[in-house]
Short mmCIF file of C-alpha atoms in Angstrom, two decimals:
data_model
loop_
_atom_site.label_atom_id
_atom_site.label_comp_id
_atom_site.label_asym_id
_atom_site.label_seq_id
_atom_site.Cartn_x
_atom_site.Cartn_y
_atom_site.Cartn_z
CA MET J 1 79.12 127.90 63.96
CA ALA J 2 79.05 125.39 61.09
CA ARG J 3 81.38 127.61 59.08
CA GLN J 4 83.84 127.77 61.99
CA GLN J 5 83.77 123.98 62.40
CA THR J 6 84.39 123.52 58.67
CA TYR J 7 87.32 125.94 58.80
CA ALA J 8 88.81 124.14 61.82
CA LEU J 9 88.43 120.78 60.09
CA ARG J 10 90.14 122.05 56.94
CA LYS J 11 92.95 123.51 59.03
CA LYS J 12 93.52 120.18 60.77
CA TRP J 13 93.45 118.27 57.48
CA LYS J 14 95.97 120.74 56.03
CA TRP J 15 98.24 120.00 59.01
CA VAL J 16 97.89 116.25 58.42
CA LYS J 17 98.77 116.60 54.73
CA GLY J 18 101.74 118.79 55.62
CA HIS J 19 103.21 116.22 58.06
CA PRO J 20 102.60 112.77 56.52
CA ALA J 21 105.70 111.19 58.09
CA MET J 22 104.46 111.92 61.60
CA TYR J 23 101.18 110.14 60.97
CA LEU J 24 102.83 107.21 59.24
CA MET J 25 104.79 106.69 62.45
CA LEU J 26 101.45 106.22 64.25
CA LEU J 27 100.52 103.18 62.16
CA PRO J 28 102.62 100.56 64.02
CA GLY J 29 101.28 101.78 67.35
CA LEU J 30 97.68 101.83 66.12
CA PHE J 31 98.12 98.34 64.67
CA PHE J 32 99.40 97.09 68.03
CA VAL J 33 96.48 98.70 69.90
CA PHE J 34 93.79 97.29 67.63
CA VAL J 35 95.26 93.80 67.35
CA TYR J 36 96.38 93.26 70.96
CA LYS J 37 94.00 95.54 72.89
CA PHE J 38 90.71 95.94 71.04
CA GLY J 39 90.71 92.61 69.17
CA PRO J 40 90.81 90.41 72.30
CA LEU J 41 87.75 92.23 73.74
CA TYR J 42 85.62 89.86 71.66
CA GLY J 43 86.90 87.04 73.85
CA LEU J 44 85.21 88.60 76.90
CA LEU J 45 82.02 86.91 75.73
CA MET J 46 83.45 83.67 77.10
CA ALA J 47 82.82 85.01 80.62
CA PHE J 48 79.07 84.78 79.91
CA GLU J 49 79.13 81.46 78.02
CA ASP J 50 79.78 77.82 78.70
CA TYR J 51 82.66 78.00 76.27
CA ASP J 52 83.44 74.88 74.29
CA ILE J 53 86.57 75.16 72.18
CA PHE J 54 85.27 72.42 69.86
CA ALA J 55 81.88 74.06 69.24
CA GLY J 56 83.13 75.80 66.10
CA SER J 57 85.61 75.29 63.30
CA ASN J 58 88.21 77.27 65.25
CA PRO J 59 88.53 78.75 68.77
CA ILE J 60 87.24 82.17 67.65
CA ASP J 61 84.25 80.69 65.85
CA ALA J 62 83.53 78.61 68.96
CA ILE J 63 82.87 81.82 70.92
CA SER J 64 79.80 82.63 68.83
CA LYS J 65 78.52 79.05 68.94
CA SER J 66 78.96 78.29 72.65
CA PRO J 67 75.78 78.35 74.80
CA TRP J 68 75.01 81.51 76.75
CA VAL J 69 74.86 81.06 80.57
CA GLY J 70 74.68 84.67 81.80
CA LEU J 71 76.36 85.31 85.16
CA LYS J 72 76.88 81.64 86.03
CA TRP J 73 80.67 81.85 86.16
CA PHE J 74 80.66 85.06 88.19
CA ARG J 75 78.38 83.47 90.81
CA GLN J 76 80.62 80.42 90.91
CA LEU J 77 83.69 82.64 91.17
CA PHE J 78 82.42 84.77 94.05
CA SER J 79 81.15 81.77 95.98
CA SER J 80 84.51 79.99 95.76
CA PRO J 81 86.65 80.19 98.93
CA GLN J 82 89.76 80.00 96.75
CA PHE J 83 88.77 83.26 95.04
CA LYS J 84 88.83 85.09 98.37
CA THR J 85 92.31 83.74 99.05
CA VAL J 86 93.82 84.77 95.72
CA PHE J 87 92.09 88.17 95.83
CA LEU J 88 93.44 88.96 99.30
CA ASN J 89 96.89 87.63 98.34
CA THR J 90 96.96 89.94 95.32
CA LEU J 91 95.99 92.96 97.39
CA GLU J 92 98.36 92.20 100.26
CA ILE J 93 101.41 91.45 98.11
CA ASN J 94 101.02 94.54 95.95
CA LEU J 95 100.21 96.82 98.89
CA MET J 96 103.38 95.57 100.57
CA LYS J 97 105.35 96.30 97.40
CA ILE J 98 103.99 99.86 97.29
CA LEU J 99 104.60 100.40 101.01
CA PHE J 100 108.17 99.08 101.04
CA LEU J 101 109.39 99.90 97.52
CA PHE J 102 107.63 103.00 96.22
CA TRP J 103 109.71 105.55 98.14
CA ILE J 104 113.11 103.90 97.53
CA PRO J 105 113.56 105.09 93.89
CA ILE J 106 112.74 108.65 94.99
CA LEU J 107 115.42 108.50 97.68
CA ALA J 108 117.89 106.83 95.29
CA ALA J 109 117.29 109.47 92.63
CA ILE J 110 117.87 112.27 95.14
CA MET J 111 121.11 110.67 96.37
CA ILE J 112 122.41 110.04 92.84
CA ASN J 113 121.53 113.61 91.85
CA GLU J 114 123.78 114.86 94.65
CA ILE J 115 126.81 113.04 93.21
CA HIS J 116 128.90 115.79 91.61
CA SER J 117 131.19 113.52 89.60
CA GLY J 118 129.58 112.81 86.22
CA ILE J 119 131.43 109.51 85.83
CA TRP J 120 130.36 108.22 89.24
CA LYS J 121 126.78 109.38 88.65
CA LYS J 122 126.57 107.45 85.36
CA THR J 123 128.25 104.42 86.89
CA VAL J 124 125.86 104.21 89.82
CA SER J 125 122.82 104.86 87.61
CA THR J 126 123.85 102.12 85.19
CA ALA J 127 124.64 99.65 87.97
CA ILE J 128 121.17 99.88 89.53
CA TYR J 129 119.45 100.03 86.12
CA ILE J 130 120.99 96.86 84.64
CA PRO J 131 118.83 94.35 86.64
CA TYR J 132 115.72 95.77 84.94
CA PHE J 133 116.80 94.08 81.69
CA PHE J 134 117.11 90.63 83.28
CA SER J 135 114.19 88.24 82.80
CA TRP J 136 112.52 86.79 85.86
CA VAL J 137 113.88 83.38 84.87
CA VAL J 138 117.44 84.69 85.14
CA ILE J 139 116.69 86.48 88.40
CA TYR J 140 115.16 83.31 89.85
CA GLY J 141 118.31 81.39 88.95
CA VAL J 142 120.53 84.04 90.55
CA PHE J 143 118.58 84.22 93.80
CA TYR J 144 118.00 80.48 94.01
CA SER J 145 121.76 79.99 93.95
CA ILE J 146 121.95 82.45 96.84
CA LEU J 147 118.80 81.70 98.86
CA GLY J 148 118.01 78.12 97.82
CA SER J 149 118.09 75.15 100.17
CA TYR J 150 121.80 74.66 99.43
CA GLY J 151 122.53 78.22 98.37
CA LEU J 152 125.24 80.48 99.70
CA VAL J 153 123.14 81.89 102.55
CA ASN J 154 122.02 78.49 103.87
CA GLN J 155 125.50 77.05 103.56
CA TRP J 156 126.79 79.96 105.63
CA LEU J 157 124.00 79.48 108.22
CA SER J 158 124.77 75.75 108.44
CA SER J 159 128.47 76.43 108.94
CA LEU J 160 127.54 78.65 111.92
CA GLY J 161 125.29 75.99 113.38
CA PHE J 162 121.98 77.66 112.53
CA LYS J 163 118.93 76.04 110.95
CA ARG J 164 118.49 76.44 107.20
CA ILE J 165 115.82 78.90 106.04
CA MET J 166 113.58 77.63 103.24
CA PHE J 167 113.16 80.97 101.47
CA PHE J 168 111.22 79.51 98.53
CA SER J 169 108.98 77.07 100.39
CA ASP J 170 108.35 78.69 103.78
CA PRO J 171 105.07 80.69 103.65
CA HIS J 172 106.35 83.00 106.38
CA VAL J 173 109.30 84.33 104.38
CA PHE J 174 108.28 83.78 100.76
CA ARG J 175 106.53 87.14 100.41
CA GLY J 176 109.70 88.82 101.65
CA VAL J 177 111.59 87.14 98.80
CA LEU J 178 109.03 88.46 96.30
CA ILE J 179 109.31 92.02 97.60
CA PHE J 180 113.11 91.98 97.78
CA THR J 181 113.58 90.59 94.27
CA GLU J 182 110.96 92.99 92.87
CA GLY J 183 112.88 95.88 94.38
CA TRP J 184 116.23 94.63 93.11
CA LYS J 185 114.87 94.42 89.57
CA GLU J 186 112.57 97.44 89.30
CA ILE J 187 114.04 100.17 91.51
CA GLY J 188 116.68 101.17 88.96
CA TYR J 189 114.10 101.78 86.23
CA ASN J 190 111.96 103.98 88.49
CA THR J 191 115.05 105.82 89.69
CA ILE J 192 115.90 106.79 86.10
CA ILE J 193 112.38 108.19 85.70
CA TYR J 194 112.81 110.42 88.74
CA LEU J 195 116.29 111.48 87.63
CA ALA J 196 114.84 112.51 84.28
CA ALA J 197 112.12 114.49 86.08
CA MET J 198 114.79 116.32 88.09
CA THR J 199 116.27 117.77 84.91
CA SER J 200 113.12 119.90 84.50
CA ILE J 201 113.63 121.62 87.88
CA ASP J 202 114.87 125.20 87.41
CA PRO J 203 118.49 125.44 88.74
CA THR J 204 117.84 129.03 89.79
CA LEU J 205 115.53 127.72 92.51
CA TYR J 206 118.49 125.99 94.14
CA GLU J 207 120.59 129.14 93.83
CA ALA J 208 117.86 131.22 95.45
CA ALA J 209 117.55 128.65 98.25
CA ARG J 210 121.31 128.70 98.88
CA ILE J 211 121.30 132.53 98.97
CA ASP J 212 118.53 132.37 101.56
CA GLY J 213 120.74 130.09 103.64
CA ALA J 214 118.86 126.83 103.04
CA SER J 215 120.75 123.69 103.92
CA LYS J 216 121.02 120.75 101.54
CA VAL J 217 118.15 118.99 103.32
CA SER J 218 116.01 122.12 103.07
CA GLN J 219 116.78 122.41 99.35
CA ILE J 220 115.69 118.83 98.82
CA TRP J 221 112.52 119.32 100.87
CA HIS J 222 111.45 122.68 99.42
CA VAL J 223 112.78 122.47 95.85
CA THR J 224 113.51 118.90 94.75
CA LEU J 225 110.46 117.15 96.19
CA PRO J 226 107.93 119.76 94.99
CA GLY J 227 109.55 119.54 91.56
CA LEU J 228 109.16 115.76 91.60
CA LEU J 229 105.60 115.84 92.93
CA PRO J 230 103.85 115.58 89.52
CA THR J 231 105.94 112.51 88.63
CA ILE J 232 105.42 110.99 92.09
CA VAL J 233 101.65 111.44 91.77
CA LEU J 234 101.66 109.92 88.28
CA MET J 235 103.67 106.88 89.39
CA LEU J 236 101.49 106.38 92.49
CA ILE J 237 98.27 106.53 90.46
CA LEU J 238 99.66 103.95 88.04
CA LYS J 239 100.75 101.72 90.93
CA VAL J 240 97.31 101.90 92.53
CA GLY J 241 95.57 101.35 89.20
CA TYR J 242 97.57 98.21 88.50
CA ILE J 243 97.49 96.91 92.05
CA LEU J 244 95.62 93.79 90.89
CA ASP J 245 97.63 93.35 87.73
CA THR J 246 101.30 93.15 88.71
CA GLY J 247 103.75 90.41 89.54
CA PHE J 248 102.40 87.60 87.36
CA GLU J 249 105.70 86.53 85.77
CA GLN J 250 107.58 86.85 89.04
CA VAL J 251 105.10 84.84 91.12
CA LEU J 252 104.60 82.22 88.39
CA ILE J 253 108.33 81.51 88.26
CA PHE J 254 109.08 81.79 91.98
CA TYR J 255 106.17 80.05 93.67
CA ASN J 256 105.30 76.40 94.18
CA PRO J 257 102.42 74.43 95.78
CA ALA J 258 103.97 74.82 99.24
CA VAL J 259 103.30 78.59 99.19
CA TYR J 260 100.05 78.73 97.20
CA ASP J 261 98.14 79.91 100.28
CA VAL J 262 100.23 83.11 100.56
CA ALA J 263 101.46 83.64 96.99
CA ASP J 264 98.72 82.58 94.59
CA ILE J 265 97.46 85.79 92.95
CA ILE J 266 94.67 86.50 90.47
CA GLN J 267 96.84 86.19 87.35
CA THR J 268 98.43 82.88 88.40
CA TYR J 269 95.01 81.54 89.39
CA VAL J 270 93.64 82.51 85.96
CA TYR J 271 96.62 80.79 84.37
CA ARG J 272 96.12 77.59 86.33
CA ILE J 273 92.36 77.26 85.85
CA GLY J 274 92.39 78.60 82.29
CA LEU J 275 95.24 76.58 80.82
CA GLY J 276 95.79 73.95 83.50
CA GLN J 277 92.11 72.97 83.86
CA ALA J 278 90.93 74.28 80.45
CA ASN J 279 88.14 76.24 82.16
CA PHE J 280 88.36 79.24 79.84
CA SER J 281 85.01 80.74 80.83
CA LEU J 282 85.83 80.92 84.56
CA ALA J 283 89.30 82.30 83.80
CA THR J 284 87.80 84.97 81.53
CA ALA J 285 85.26 85.93 84.19
CA LEU J 286 88.04 86.39 86.73
CA GLY J 287 90.12 88.38 84.24
CA LEU J 288 87.15 90.65 83.48
CA PHE J 289 86.54 91.21 87.19
CA ASN J 290 90.21 92.08 87.62
CA SER J 291 90.10 94.63 84.78
CA VAL J 292 86.94 96.32 86.09
CA ILE J 293 88.39 96.67 89.59
CA ALA J 294 91.66 98.03 88.15
CA PHE J 295 89.71 100.62 86.13
CA ILE J 296 87.77 101.72 89.21
CA LEU J 297 90.97 102.00 91.25
CA ILE J 298 92.86 104.08 88.71
CA VAL J 299 89.90 106.46 88.21
CA GLY J 300 89.44 106.70 91.98
CA ALA J 301 93.14 107.36 92.60
CA ASN J 302 93.20 110.01 89.89
CA THR J 303 90.09 111.72 91.31
CA ALA J 304 91.46 111.66 94.87
CA SER J 305 94.78 113.10 93.70
CA LYS J 306 93.01 115.83 91.77
CA LYS J 307 90.93 116.87 94.79
CA LEU J 308 93.61 116.54 97.47
CA LEU J 309 96.76 117.63 95.60
CA GLY J 310 95.40 119.48 92.60
CA ARG J 311 97.36 117.16 90.29
CA SER J 312 96.17 114.27 88.16
CA ILE J 313 96.77 112.36 84.92
CA TRP J 314 93.70 113.87 83.27
#
């Protein structure tokens, strides 16, 4: 056994020495992971301390010199009525995004795939993909000029004698603005992913379906969708796993105190109490709670998919 392990190790090392360029290409990625992913884990200690940024010679040194308080901040967090509000807001907003937006890129990809003209297919794909590259600041400016108090929509409503709709300050419609703008920005990117997945579907399956007399709808149902199923499952697992960790930039830019009750999510709450109130320990505790729940959700979604559909990420 030991001899076999030694032989396997030598074989792997020989492969590494024979392909040095491939492993050199890993270095930037590994550097990013260690610096931005593993390095900040040290800061999680602040969730169990009464962190004082002036306790040490620098903020990092202050972590080791701040007094330990155990689960104080978690007890304070869970007993806060505001925590319940932001937690439910996060769940509700992201569940609404999954419910209303998840299936649209699949439908869009299927429709674009049925366009026979290569020029039109590329044109449509590019047109819906371009918004993905816009920052949320730009998108806010665009939609505020359309949906703002004196935007195009409200000017049109006023000219018809209707009451103006306060899209950005009315709690009853603000979530609709978040979902619509999220879809406008992100649907194109997800559509491209599904279009790429369609290229792996064997064309002979469509030919066999046509020979058997299958209609276009039947071909989509029995060939296209089963071919997309692994990608659909992967995207759904990722959506569920990050259900508590999406929409920060969008909500931070779009919302205001008038809609805090329906739009304040975990990330914006962490931002406000961490930087706005300089309560780094409470913000870290909330961030740690968020990460643990996200981990449980993604593992649970993967396990459920594996048992029910026989497909999973790992």
